[in-house]
């Protein structure tokens, strides 16, 4: 079925413009993005490893955080290698199948991460509002269901939107004014009516963004009410510290996505779209491990012990 739809298109290869309009910026951009990508991989793999080796971090919060790190690795790896490639080579092409594959995995990761952050907000709500029942309320079964639900919803949405894109025809010259197969960029090179695909994407976007934000905001309303009622300053400080990192991650993630989809669809805005896409595909995956690890004593202590043990072995 998929092969039949692909064969209906007159274009089998797209040309990615990337940042070719700014040739003098491409070498520094390549070095900067390669550095960020390296930090992203090291930081997120580090979070997963640290969580596995430190028994103190075998909690629901760090279970969700390790999945967030896994999603950041996947999401960054969907777009960044191709971006690095087109920054240093003149042959900036991508096959139609490759383009749709890139879009599918990118879409699945971003929607899954959206709900993973909402699940983490619910986890913080239970931790602050019902601390004595936290381990009972956030059982292994519930955590597994929440994770599975996030992945399944992200995958289902990606399948539906990708299917609507595969039904479109793409005509010559097939030039995508972007560095990757982002939804609006793919639609811009279609030569058939994209209204059904756009409506489908709009409904899924509103449903996903709206429901994840609703869960997050409802959780934090209850958290704020509980914090206000706390008589102890120590409890107040502890409650704020457990939520600050997550609030920072949510604000950056949703802020950049809303910025991207609020940008008017005009040629003058295409550079802004590219920059915003770089921010949420390259920068956010790097920031999440930094946001969570720099503020957490257990994570920092585990990292120090790991480095200390490595140095001790080398000295022997």
PDB file of C-alpha atoms in Angstrom:
ATOM      1  CA  UNK A   1       0.000   0.000   0.000  1.00  0.00           C
ATOM      2  CA  UNK A   2       2.772   2.428   1.019  1.00  0.00           C
ATOM      3  CA  UNK A   3       4.843   1.529  -2.053  1.00  0.00           C
ATOM      4  CA  UNK A   4       1.830   2.103  -4.299  1.00  0.00           C
ATOM      5  CA  UNK A   5       1.275   5.567  -2.879  1.00  0.00           C
ATOM      6  CA  UNK A   6       4.958   6.480  -3.156  1.00  0.00           C
ATOM      7  CA  UNK A   7       4.996   5.396  -6.807  1.00  0.00           C
ATOM      8  CA  UNK A   8       2.133   7.797  -7.588  1.00  0.00           C
ATOM      9  CA  UNK A   9       4.451  10.737  -6.828  1.00  0.00           C
ATOM     10  CA  UNK A  10       6.526  12.123  -9.677  1.00  0.00           C
ATOM     11  CA  UNK A  11       9.338  13.052  -7.283  1.00  0.00           C
ATOM     12  CA  UNK A  12      11.357  10.337  -5.549  1.00  0.00           C
ATOM     13  CA  UNK A  13      14.132  12.623  -4.238  1.00  0.00           C
ATOM     14  CA  UNK A  14      13.943  15.959  -2.430  1.00  0.00           C
ATOM     15  CA  UNK A  15      16.626  18.645  -2.288  1.00  0.00           C
ATOM     16  CA  UNK A  16      17.166  20.129   1.186  1.00  0.00           C
ATOM     17  CA  UNK A  17      18.109  23.809   1.074  1.00  0.00           C
ATOM     18  CA  UNK A  18      19.232  23.886   4.723  1.00  0.00           C
ATOM     19  CA  UNK A  19      21.289  26.990   5.470  1.00  0.00           C
ATOM     20  CA  UNK A  20      22.887  27.177   2.004  1.00  0.00           C
ATOM     21  CA  UNK A  21      21.777  30.835   1.705  1.00  0.00           C
ATOM     22  CA  UNK A  22      24.404  31.589   4.372  1.00  0.00           C
ATOM     23  CA  UNK A  23      27.563  29.735   3.189  1.00  0.00           C
ATOM     24  CA  UNK A  24      29.859  31.692   5.541  1.00  0.00           C
ATOM     25  CA  UNK A  25      27.821  30.480   8.551  1.00  0.00           C
ATOM     26  CA  UNK A  26      27.890  26.783   7.664  1.00  0.00           C
ATOM     27  CA  UNK A  27      31.343  25.830   9.102  1.00  0.00           C
ATOM     28  CA  UNK A  28      30.703  27.452  12.530  1.00  0.00           C
ATOM     29  CA  UNK A  29      27.151  26.041  12.520  1.00  0.00           C
ATOM     30  CA  UNK A  30      28.552  22.571  11.835  1.00  0.00           C
ATOM     31  CA  UNK A  31      31.009  22.801  14.749  1.00  0.00           C
ATOM     32  CA  UNK A  32      28.391  24.237  17.106  1.00  0.00           C
ATOM     33  CA  UNK A  33      25.735  21.627  16.274  1.00  0.00           C
ATOM     34  CA  UNK A  34      28.280  18.761  16.406  1.00  0.00           C
ATOM     35  CA  UNK A  35      29.324  19.937  19.889  1.00  0.00           C
ATOM     36  CA  UNK A  36      25.705  20.194  21.060  1.00  0.00           C
ATOM     37  CA  UNK A  37      24.882  16.760  19.622  1.00  0.00           C
ATOM     38  CA  UNK A  38      27.874  15.204  21.384  1.00  0.00           C
ATOM     39  CA  UNK A  39      26.849  16.794  24.699  1.00  0.00           C
ATOM     40  CA  UNK A  40      23.278  15.579  24.094  1.00  0.00           C
ATOM     41  CA  UNK A  41      24.361  11.961  23.597  1.00  0.00           C
ATOM     42  CA  UNK A  42      26.799  11.989  26.540  1.00  0.00           C
ATOM     43  CA  UNK A  43      24.347  13.772  28.862  1.00  0.00           C
ATOM     44  CA  UNK A  44      21.311  11.624  28.094  1.00  0.00           C
ATOM     45  CA  UNK A  45      23.199   8.324  28.082  1.00  0.00           C
ATOM     46  CA  UNK A  46      24.744   9.505  31.368  1.00  0.00           C
ATOM     47  CA  UNK A  47      21.298  10.044  32.929  1.00  0.00           C
ATOM     48  CA  UNK A  48      20.206   6.517  31.905  1.00  0.00           C
ATOM     49  CA  UNK A  49      23.436   4.932  33.243  1.00  0.00           C
ATOM     50  CA  UNK A  50      23.422   6.930  36.494  1.00  0.00           C
ATOM     51  CA  UNK A  51      19.803   5.977  37.157  1.00  0.00           C
ATOM     52  CA  UNK A  52      20.595   2.272  36.668  1.00  0.00           C
ATOM     53  CA  UNK A  53      23.643   2.159  38.973  1.00  0.00           C
ATOM     54  CA  UNK A  54      22.331   4.302  41.865  1.00  0.00           C
ATOM     55  CA  UNK A  55      19.593   2.536  43.931  1.00  0.00           C
ATOM     56  CA  UNK A  56      18.472   5.935  45.290  1.00  0.00           C
ATOM     57  CA  UNK A  57      17.349   6.853  41.769  1.00  0.00           C
ATOM     58  CA  UNK A  58      15.153   3.747  41.332  1.00  0.00           C
ATOM     59  CA  UNK A  59      12.055   5.890  41.783  1.00  0.00           C
ATOM     60  CA  UNK A  60       9.151   6.693  39.417  1.00  0.00           C
ATOM     61  CA  UNK A  61      10.515  10.193  38.759  1.00  0.00           C
ATOM     62  CA  UNK A  62      13.853   8.872  37.490  1.00  0.00           C
ATOM     63  CA  UNK A  63      12.143   6.025  35.658  1.00  0.00           C
ATOM     64  CA  UNK A  64      10.256   8.674  33.652  1.00  0.00           C
ATOM     65  CA  UNK A  65      13.401  10.802  33.331  1.00  0.00           C
ATOM     66  CA  UNK A  66      15.366   7.884  31.844  1.00  0.00           C
ATOM     67  CA  UNK A  67      12.628   7.471  29.210  1.00  0.00           C
ATOM     68  CA  UNK A  68      12.740  11.226  28.552  1.00  0.00           C
ATOM     69  CA  UNK A  69      16.499  10.900  28.001  1.00  0.00           C
ATOM     70  CA  UNK A  70      15.934   7.962  25.638  1.00  0.00           C
ATOM     71  CA  UNK A  71      13.419  10.048  23.646  1.00  0.00           C
ATOM     72  CA  UNK A  72      15.866  12.968  23.510  1.00  0.00           C
ATOM     73  CA  UNK A  73      18.562  10.678  22.088  1.00  0.00           C
ATOM     74  CA  UNK A  74      16.150   9.323  19.470  1.00  0.00           C
ATOM     75  CA  UNK A  75      14.654  12.702  18.606  1.00  0.00           C
ATOM     76  CA  UNK A  76      17.999  14.436  18.252  1.00  0.00           C
ATOM     77  CA  UNK A  77      19.352  11.542  16.175  1.00  0.00           C
ATOM     78  CA  UNK A  78      16.427  11.753  13.734  1.00  0.00           C
ATOM     79  CA  UNK A  79      17.382  15.230  12.486  1.00  0.00           C
ATOM     80  CA  UNK A  80      20.909  16.159  13.608  1.00  0.00           C
ATOM     81  CA  UNK A  81      23.028  13.714  11.517  1.00  0.00           C
ATOM     82  CA  UNK A  82      21.273  14.830   8.306  1.00  0.00           C
ATOM     83  CA  UNK A  83      21.672  18.491   9.307  1.00  0.00           C
ATOM     84  CA  UNK A  84      25.403  17.958   9.902  1.00  0.00           C
ATOM     85  CA  UNK A  85      25.678  16.197   6.535  1.00  0.00           C
ATOM     86  CA  UNK A  86      24.058  18.983   4.496  1.00  0.00           C
ATOM     87  CA  UNK A  87      26.208  21.596   6.250  1.00  0.00           C
ATOM     88  CA  UNK A  88      29.405  20.080   4.809  1.00  0.00           C
ATOM     89  CA  UNK A  89      28.368  18.501   1.479  1.00  0.00           C
ATOM     90  CA  UNK A  90      26.956  20.090  -1.644  1.00  0.00           C
ATOM     91  CA  UNK A  91      24.779  17.069  -2.542  1.00  0.00           C
ATOM     92  CA  UNK A  92      21.840  17.882  -0.218  1.00  0.00           C
ATOM     93  CA  UNK A  93      19.303  15.244  -1.220  1.00  0.00           C
ATOM     94  CA  UNK A  94      16.984  12.892   0.647  1.00  0.00           C
ATOM     95  CA  UNK A  95      14.835  10.137  -0.840  1.00  0.00           C
ATOM     96  CA  UNK A  96      11.059  10.358  -0.473  1.00  0.00           C
ATOM     97  CA  UNK A  97      11.017   7.176   1.638  1.00  0.00           C
ATOM     98  CA  UNK A  98      13.813   8.555   3.812  1.00  0.00           C
ATOM     99  CA  UNK A  99      11.979  11.859   4.178  1.00  0.00           C
ATOM    100  CA  UNK A 100       8.765  10.155   5.316  1.00  0.00           C
ATOM    101  CA  UNK A 101      10.727   7.905   7.687  1.00  0.00           C
ATOM    102  CA  UNK A 102      12.448  10.943   9.197  1.00  0.00           C
ATOM    103  CA  UNK A 103       9.125  12.725   9.616  1.00  0.00           C
ATOM    104  CA  UNK A 104       7.456   9.654  11.166  1.00  0.00           C
ATOM    105  CA  UNK A 105      10.112   9.152  13.844  1.00  0.00           C
ATOM    106  CA  UNK A 106      10.405  12.894  14.523  1.00  0.00           C
ATOM    107  CA  UNK A 107       6.623  13.219  14.916  1.00  0.00           C
ATOM    108  CA  UNK A 108       6.384  10.115  17.125  1.00  0.00           C
ATOM    109  CA  UNK A 109       9.206  11.329  19.393  1.00  0.00           C
ATOM    110  CA  UNK A 110       7.904  14.878  19.864  1.00  0.00           C
ATOM    111  CA  UNK A 111       4.326  13.782  20.683  1.00  0.00           C
ATOM    112  CA  UNK A 112       5.576  11.032  23.003  1.00  0.00           C
ATOM    113  CA  UNK A 113       7.875  13.520  24.771  1.00  0.00           C
ATOM    114  CA  UNK A 114       4.943  15.933  25.110  1.00  0.00           C
ATOM    115  CA  UNK A 115       2.999  13.309  27.058  1.00  0.00           C
ATOM    116  CA  UNK A 116       6.087  12.116  28.939  1.00  0.00           C
ATOM    117  CA  UNK A 117       6.426  15.629  30.370  1.00  0.00           C
ATOM    118  CA  UNK A 118       2.715  15.573  31.285  1.00  0.00           C
ATOM    119  CA  UNK A 119       3.185  12.188  33.014  1.00  0.00           C
ATOM    120  CA  UNK A 120       6.125  13.662  34.941  1.00  0.00           C
ATOM    121  CA  UNK A 121       3.891  16.573  36.022  1.00  0.00           C
ATOM    122  CA  UNK A 122       1.359  14.043  37.366  1.00  0.00           C
ATOM    123  CA  UNK A 123       4.206  12.248  39.155  1.00  0.00           C
ATOM    124  CA  UNK A 124       5.244  15.537  40.843  1.00  0.00           C
ATOM    125  CA  UNK A 125       1.603  16.148  41.809  1.00  0.00           C
ATOM    126  CA  UNK A 126       1.424  12.784  43.601  1.00  0.00           C
ATOM    127  CA  UNK A 127       4.852  13.315  45.226  1.00  0.00           C
ATOM    128  CA  UNK A 128       3.943  16.750  46.631  1.00  0.00           C
ATOM    129  CA  UNK A 129       0.242  16.283  47.401  1.00  0.00           C
ATOM    130  CA  UNK A 130       0.344  12.670  48.660  1.00  0.00           C
ATOM    131  CA  UNK A 131       3.945  12.052  49.803  1.00  0.00           C
ATOM    132  CA  UNK A 132       3.019   9.247  52.236  1.00  0.00           C
ATOM    133  CA  UNK A 133       1.137   7.321  49.538  1.00  0.00           C
ATOM    134  CA  UNK A 134       3.606   8.141  46.736  1.00  0.00           C
ATOM    135  CA  UNK A 135       5.213   4.708  46.370  1.00  0.00           C
ATOM    136  CA  UNK A 136       1.806   2.999  46.556  1.00  0.00           C
ATOM    137  CA  UNK A 137       0.047   5.406  44.166  1.00  0.00           C
ATOM    138  CA  UNK A 138       2.892   5.373  41.622  1.00  0.00           C
ATOM    139  CA  UNK A 139       3.171   1.584  41.406  1.00  0.00           C
ATOM    140  CA  UNK A 140       5.336  -0.225  38.843  1.00  0.00           C
ATOM    141  CA  UNK A 141       2.200  -1.238  36.944  1.00  0.00           C
ATOM    142  CA  UNK A 142       0.873   2.340  36.731  1.00  0.00           C
ATOM    143  CA  UNK A 143       4.278   3.725  35.692  1.00  0.00           C
ATOM    144  CA  UNK A 144       4.525   1.067  32.975  1.00  0.00           C
ATOM    145  CA  UNK A 145       1.013   1.865  31.720  1.00  0.00           C
ATOM    146  CA  UNK A 146       1.727   5.616  31.621  1.00  0.00           C
ATOM    147  CA  UNK A 147       4.942   5.053  29.666  1.00  0.00           C
ATOM    148  CA  UNK A 148       3.310   2.570  27.270  1.00  0.00           C
ATOM    149  CA  UNK A 149       0.358   4.923  26.726  1.00  0.00           C
ATOM    150  CA  UNK A 150       2.692   7.821  25.856  1.00  0.00           C
ATOM    151  CA  UNK A 151       4.627   5.743  23.314  1.00  0.00           C
ATOM    152  CA  UNK A 152       1.479   4.252  21.791  1.00  0.00           C
ATOM    153  CA  UNK A 153      -0.243   7.618  21.380  1.00  0.00           C
ATOM    154  CA  UNK A 154       2.892   9.177  19.847  1.00  0.00           C
ATOM    155  CA  UNK A 155       3.256   6.258  17.428  1.00  0.00           C
ATOM    156  CA  UNK A 156      -0.445   6.262  16.472  1.00  0.00           C
ATOM    157  CA  UNK A 157      -0.470  10.012  15.754  1.00  0.00           C
ATOM    158  CA  UNK A 158       2.719   9.702  13.684  1.00  0.00           C
ATOM    159  CA  UNK A 159       1.239   6.818  11.644  1.00  0.00           C
ATOM    160  CA  UNK A 160      -1.943   8.791  10.875  1.00  0.00           C
ATOM    161  CA  UNK A 161      -0.176  12.029   9.850  1.00  0.00           C
ATOM    162  CA  UNK A 162       2.503  10.213   7.832  1.00  0.00           C
ATOM    163  CA  UNK A 163      -0.221   8.250   6.017  1.00  0.00           C
ATOM    164  CA  UNK A 164      -1.942  11.504   4.967  1.00  0.00           C
ATOM    165  CA  UNK A 165       1.406  12.812   3.649  1.00  0.00           C
ATOM    166  CA  UNK A 166       2.026   9.622   1.677  1.00  0.00           C
ATOM    167  CA  UNK A 167      -1.296  10.110  -0.097  1.00  0.00           C
ATOM    168  CA  UNK A 168      -0.117  13.435  -1.534  1.00  0.00           C
ATOM    169  CA  UNK A 169       1.748  13.860  -4.834  1.00  0.00           C
ATOM    170  CA  UNK A 170       5.089  15.666  -4.955  1.00  0.00           C
ATOM    171  CA  UNK A 171       6.236  17.353  -8.141  1.00  0.00           C
ATOM    172  CA  UNK A 172       9.452  18.725  -9.569  1.00  0.00           C
ATOM    173  CA  UNK A 173      11.739  20.370  -8.592  1.00  0.00           C
ATOM    174  CA  UNK A 174      11.086  18.963  -5.070  1.00  0.00           C
ATOM    175  CA  UNK A 175      13.086  21.645  -3.253  1.00  0.00           C
ATOM    176  CA  UNK A 176      12.452  21.709   0.519  1.00  0.00           C
ATOM    177  CA  UNK A 177      13.467  25.029   2.061  1.00  0.00           C
ATOM    178  CA  UNK A 178      14.480  23.380   5.321  1.00  0.00           C
ATOM    179  CA  UNK A 179      17.220  21.143   6.742  1.00  0.00           C
ATOM    180  CA  UNK A 180      14.837  18.252   7.421  1.00  0.00           C
ATOM    181  CA  UNK A 181      11.423  16.815   6.692  1.00  0.00           C
ATOM    182  CA  UNK A 182       9.337  18.981   8.990  1.00  0.00           C
ATOM    183  CA  UNK A 183       5.563  18.943   8.326  1.00  0.00           C
ATOM    184  CA  UNK A 184       5.109  22.430   6.821  1.00  0.00           C
ATOM    185  CA  UNK A 185       8.236  21.943   4.686  1.00  0.00           C
ATOM    186  CA  UNK A 186       6.878  18.690   3.212  1.00  0.00           C
ATOM    187  CA  UNK A 187       3.464  20.242   2.544  1.00  0.00           C
ATOM    188  CA  UNK A 188       5.120  23.159   0.717  1.00  0.00           C
ATOM    189  CA  UNK A 189       6.445  20.830  -2.039  1.00  0.00           C
ATOM    190  CA  UNK A 190       3.159  18.981  -2.564  1.00  0.00           C
ATOM    191  CA  UNK A 191       1.352  19.561  -5.866  1.00  0.00           C
ATOM    192  CA  UNK A 192      -1.951  18.011  -4.722  1.00  0.00           C
ATOM    193  CA  UNK A 193      -4.584  19.363  -2.319  1.00  0.00           C
ATOM    194  CA  UNK A 194      -3.151  19.044   1.217  1.00  0.00           C
ATOM    195  CA  UNK A 195      -6.296  20.229   3.043  1.00  0.00           C
ATOM    196  CA  UNK A 196      -7.210  16.785   4.474  1.00  0.00           C
ATOM    197  CA  UNK A 197      -3.661  16.250   5.732  1.00  0.00           C
ATOM    198  CA  UNK A 198      -3.559  19.756   7.220  1.00  0.00           C
ATOM    199  CA  UNK A 199      -6.903  19.255   8.964  1.00  0.00           C
ATOM    200  CA  UNK A 200      -5.752  15.894  10.342  1.00  0.00           C
ATOM    201  CA  UNK A 201      -2.484  17.411  11.572  1.00  0.00           C
ATOM    202  CA  UNK A 202      -4.326  20.369  13.135  1.00  0.00           C
ATOM    203  CA  UNK A 203      -6.781  18.124  15.022  1.00  0.00           C
ATOM    204  CA  UNK A 204      -4.011  15.844  16.317  1.00  0.00           C
ATOM    205  CA  UNK A 205      -1.810  18.828  17.263  1.00  0.00           C
ATOM    206  CA  UNK A 206      -4.608  20.592  19.180  1.00  0.00           C
ATOM    207  CA  UNK A 207      -5.689  17.351  20.874  1.00  0.00           C
ATOM    208  CA  UNK A 208      -2.141  16.375  21.875  1.00  0.00           C
ATOM    209  CA  UNK A 209      -0.895  19.834  22.876  1.00  0.00           C
ATOM    210  CA  UNK A 210      -4.170  20.725  24.614  1.00  0.00           C
ATOM    211  CA  UNK A 211      -4.535  17.508  26.622  1.00  0.00           C
ATOM    212  CA  UNK A 212      -0.841  17.389  27.659  1.00  0.00           C
ATOM    213  CA  UNK A 213      -0.937  21.042  28.769  1.00  0.00           C
ATOM    214  CA  UNK A 214      -4.234  20.465  30.590  1.00  0.00           C
ATOM    215  CA  UNK A 215      -2.743  17.531  32.554  1.00  0.00           C
ATOM    216  CA  UNK A 216       0.357  19.593  33.335  1.00  0.00           C
ATOM    217  CA  UNK A 217      -1.519  22.736  34.387  1.00  0.00           C
ATOM    218  CA  UNK A 218      -4.057  20.799  36.500  1.00  0.00           C
ATOM    219  CA  UNK A 219      -1.195  18.993  38.262  1.00  0.00           C
ATOM    220  CA  UNK A 220       0.604  22.227  39.037  1.00  0.00           C
ATOM    221  CA  UNK A 221      -2.566  24.003  40.232  1.00  0.00           C
ATOM    222  CA  UNK A 222      -2.969  21.264  42.874  1.00  0.00           C
ATOM    223  CA  UNK A 223       0.777  21.438  43.644  1.00  0.00           C
ATOM    224  CA  UNK A 224       0.641  25.242  44.194  1.00  0.00           C
ATOM    225  CA  UNK A 225      -2.452  24.932  46.423  1.00  0.00           C
ATOM    226  CA  UNK A 226      -0.709  22.243  48.500  1.00  0.00           C
ATOM    227  CA  UNK A 227       2.515  24.286  48.742  1.00  0.00           C
ATOM    228  CA  UNK A 228       0.604  27.388  49.914  1.00  0.00           C
ATOM    229  CA  UNK A 229      -0.963  25.354  52.728  1.00  0.00           C
ATOM    230  CA  UNK A 230       2.401  24.025  53.946  1.00  0.00           C
ATOM    231  CA  UNK A 231       3.301  25.459  57.381  1.00  0.00           C
ATOM    232  CA  UNK A 232       6.954  24.391  57.270  1.00  0.00           C
ATOM    233  CA  UNK A 233       9.489  26.445  55.282  1.00  0.00           C
ATOM    234  CA  UNK A 234      11.640  23.339  54.851  1.00  0.00           C
ATOM    235  CA  UNK A 235       8.742  21.464  53.285  1.00  0.00           C
ATOM    236  CA  UNK A 236       8.005  24.470  51.091  1.00  0.00           C
ATOM    237  CA  UNK A 237      11.595  24.611  49.860  1.00  0.00           C
ATOM    238  CA  UNK A 238      11.693  20.853  49.208  1.00  0.00           C
ATOM    239  CA  UNK A 239       8.404  20.956  47.278  1.00  0.00           C
ATOM    240  CA  UNK A 240       9.650  23.809  45.082  1.00  0.00           C
ATOM    241  CA  UNK A 241      12.997  22.072  44.431  1.00  0.00           C
ATOM    242  CA  UNK A 242      11.242  18.886  43.218  1.00  0.00           C
ATOM    243  CA  UNK A 243       9.224  20.873  40.676  1.00  0.00           C
ATOM    244  CA  UNK A 244      11.606  23.593  39.444  1.00  0.00           C
ATOM    245  CA  UNK A 245      13.580  21.382  37.038  1.00  0.00           C
ATOM    246  CA  UNK A 246      10.441  19.919  35.498  1.00  0.00           C
ATOM    247  CA  UNK A 247       8.784  23.334  35.144  1.00  0.00           C
ATOM    248  CA  UNK A 248      11.907  24.648  33.391  1.00  0.00           C
ATOM    249  CA  UNK A 249      11.915  21.721  30.929  1.00  0.00           C
ATOM    250  CA  UNK A 250       8.185  22.102  30.209  1.00  0.00           C
ATOM    251  CA  UNK A 251       8.444  25.873  29.674  1.00  0.00           C
ATOM    252  CA  UNK A 252      11.296  25.530  27.161  1.00  0.00           C
ATOM    253  CA  UNK A 253       9.701  22.584  25.298  1.00  0.00           C
ATOM    254  CA  UNK A 254       6.191  23.997  24.901  1.00  0.00           C
ATOM    255  CA  UNK A 255       7.444  27.565  24.456  1.00  0.00           C
ATOM    256  CA  UNK A 256       9.577  26.693  21.426  1.00  0.00           C
ATOM    257  CA  UNK A 257       6.903  24.452  19.860  1.00  0.00           C
ATOM    258  CA  UNK A 258       4.242  27.153  20.255  1.00  0.00           C
ATOM    259  CA  UNK A 259       6.676  29.696  18.784  1.00  0.00           C
ATOM    260  CA  UNK A 260       7.250  27.422  15.780  1.00  0.00           C
ATOM    261  CA  UNK A 261       3.569  26.895  15.033  1.00  0.00           C
ATOM    262  CA  UNK A 262       2.614  30.533  15.656  1.00  0.00           C
ATOM    263  CA  UNK A 263       5.059  31.736  12.986  1.00  0.00           C
ATOM    264  CA  UNK A 264       3.139  32.938   9.909  1.00  0.00           C
ATOM    265  CA  UNK A 265       3.583  30.772   6.798  1.00  0.00           C
ATOM    266  CA  UNK A 266       5.506  33.324   4.743  1.00  0.00           C
ATOM    267  CA  UNK A 267       8.837  33.339   2.917  1.00  0.00           C
ATOM    268  CA  UNK A 268      10.154  36.033   5.260  1.00  0.00           C
ATOM    269  CA  UNK A 269       9.507  33.675   8.207  1.00  0.00           C
ATOM    270  CA  UNK A 270      11.329  30.635   6.790  1.00  0.00           C
ATOM    271  CA  UNK A 271      14.615  31.454   8.554  1.00  0.00           C
ATOM    272  CA  UNK A 272      12.762  31.823  11.867  1.00  0.00           C
ATOM    273  CA  UNK A 273      11.099  28.425  11.285  1.00  0.00           C
ATOM    274  CA  UNK A 274      14.511  26.823  10.656  1.00  0.00           C
ATOM    275  CA  UNK A 275      16.035  28.422  13.761  1.00  0.00           C
ATOM    276  CA  UNK A 276      13.054  27.389  15.933  1.00  0.00           C
ATOM    277  CA  UNK A 277      13.310  23.835  14.556  1.00  0.00           C
ATOM    278  CA  UNK A 278      17.032  23.749  15.403  1.00  0.00           C
ATOM    279  CA  UNK A 279      16.152  24.845  18.949  1.00  0.00           C
ATOM    280  CA  UNK A 280      13.677  22.060  19.615  1.00  0.00           C
ATOM    281  CA  UNK A 281      15.434  19.287  17.656  1.00  0.00           C
ATOM    282  CA  UNK A 282      19.025  20.032  18.703  1.00  0.00           C
ATOM    283  CA  UNK A 283      19.037  22.308  21.773  1.00  0.00           C
ATOM    284  CA  UNK A 284      16.167  20.915  23.919  1.00  0.00           C
ATOM    285  CA  UNK A 285      17.563  17.336  23.962  1.00  0.00           C
ATOM    286  CA  UNK A 286      20.855  18.779  25.279  1.00  0.00           C
ATOM    287  CA  UNK A 287      19.205  20.971  27.925  1.00  0.00           C
ATOM    288  CA  UNK A 288      17.038  18.315  29.594  1.00  0.00           C
ATOM    289  CA  UNK A 289      19.890  16.294  31.194  1.00  0.00           C
ATOM    290  CA  UNK A 290      21.601  19.550  32.259  1.00  0.00           C
ATOM    291  CA  UNK A 291      18.383  20.913  33.801  1.00  0.00           C
ATOM    292  CA  UNK A 292      17.715  17.727  35.779  1.00  0.00           C
ATOM    293  CA  UNK A 293      21.264  16.759  36.751  1.00  0.00           C
ATOM    294  CA  UNK A 294      22.669  20.154  37.790  1.00  0.00           C
ATOM    295  CA  UNK A 295      19.953  20.628  40.419  1.00  0.00           C
ATOM    296  CA  UNK A 296      20.003  17.090  41.804  1.00  0.00           C
ATOM    297  CA  UNK A 297      22.396  16.057  44.570  1.00  0.00           C
ATOM    298  CA  UNK A 298      21.991  12.279  44.053  1.00  0.00           C
ATOM    299  CA  UNK A 299      22.796  12.556  40.334  1.00  0.00           C
ATOM    300  CA  UNK A 300      25.842  14.768  40.983  1.00  0.00           C
ATOM    301  CA  UNK A 301      27.118  12.459  43.756  1.00  0.00           C
ATOM    302  CA  UNK A 302      26.794   9.393  41.497  1.00  0.00           C
ATOM    303  CA  UNK A 303      28.668  11.155  38.659  1.00  0.00           C
ATOM    304  CA  UNK A 304      31.437  12.215  41.092  1.00  0.00           C
ATOM    305  CA  UNK A 305      31.760   8.628  42.362  1.00  0.00           C
ATOM    306  CA  UNK A 306      31.940   7.300  38.788  1.00  0.00           C
ATOM    307  CA  UNK A 307      34.648   9.814  37.813  1.00  0.00           C
ATOM    308  CA  UNK A 308      36.501   9.172  41.087  1.00  0.00           C
ATOM    309  CA  UNK A 309      36.500   5.385  40.563  1.00  0.00           C
ATOM    310  CA  UNK A 310      37.736   5.791  36.966  1.00  0.00           C
ATOM    311  CA  UNK A 311      40.570   8.100  38.067  1.00  0.00           C
ATOM    312  CA  UNK A 312      41.489   5.706  40.901  1.00  0.00           C
ATOM    313  CA  UNK A 313      41.724   2.757  38.466  1.00  0.00           C
ATOM    314  CA  UNK A 314      43.948   4.740  36.089  1.00  0.00           C
ATOM    315  CA  UNK A 315      46.236   5.832  38.936  1.00  0.00           C
ATOM    316  CA  UNK A 316      46.658   2.169  39.968  1.00  0.00           C
TER     317      UNK A 316
END
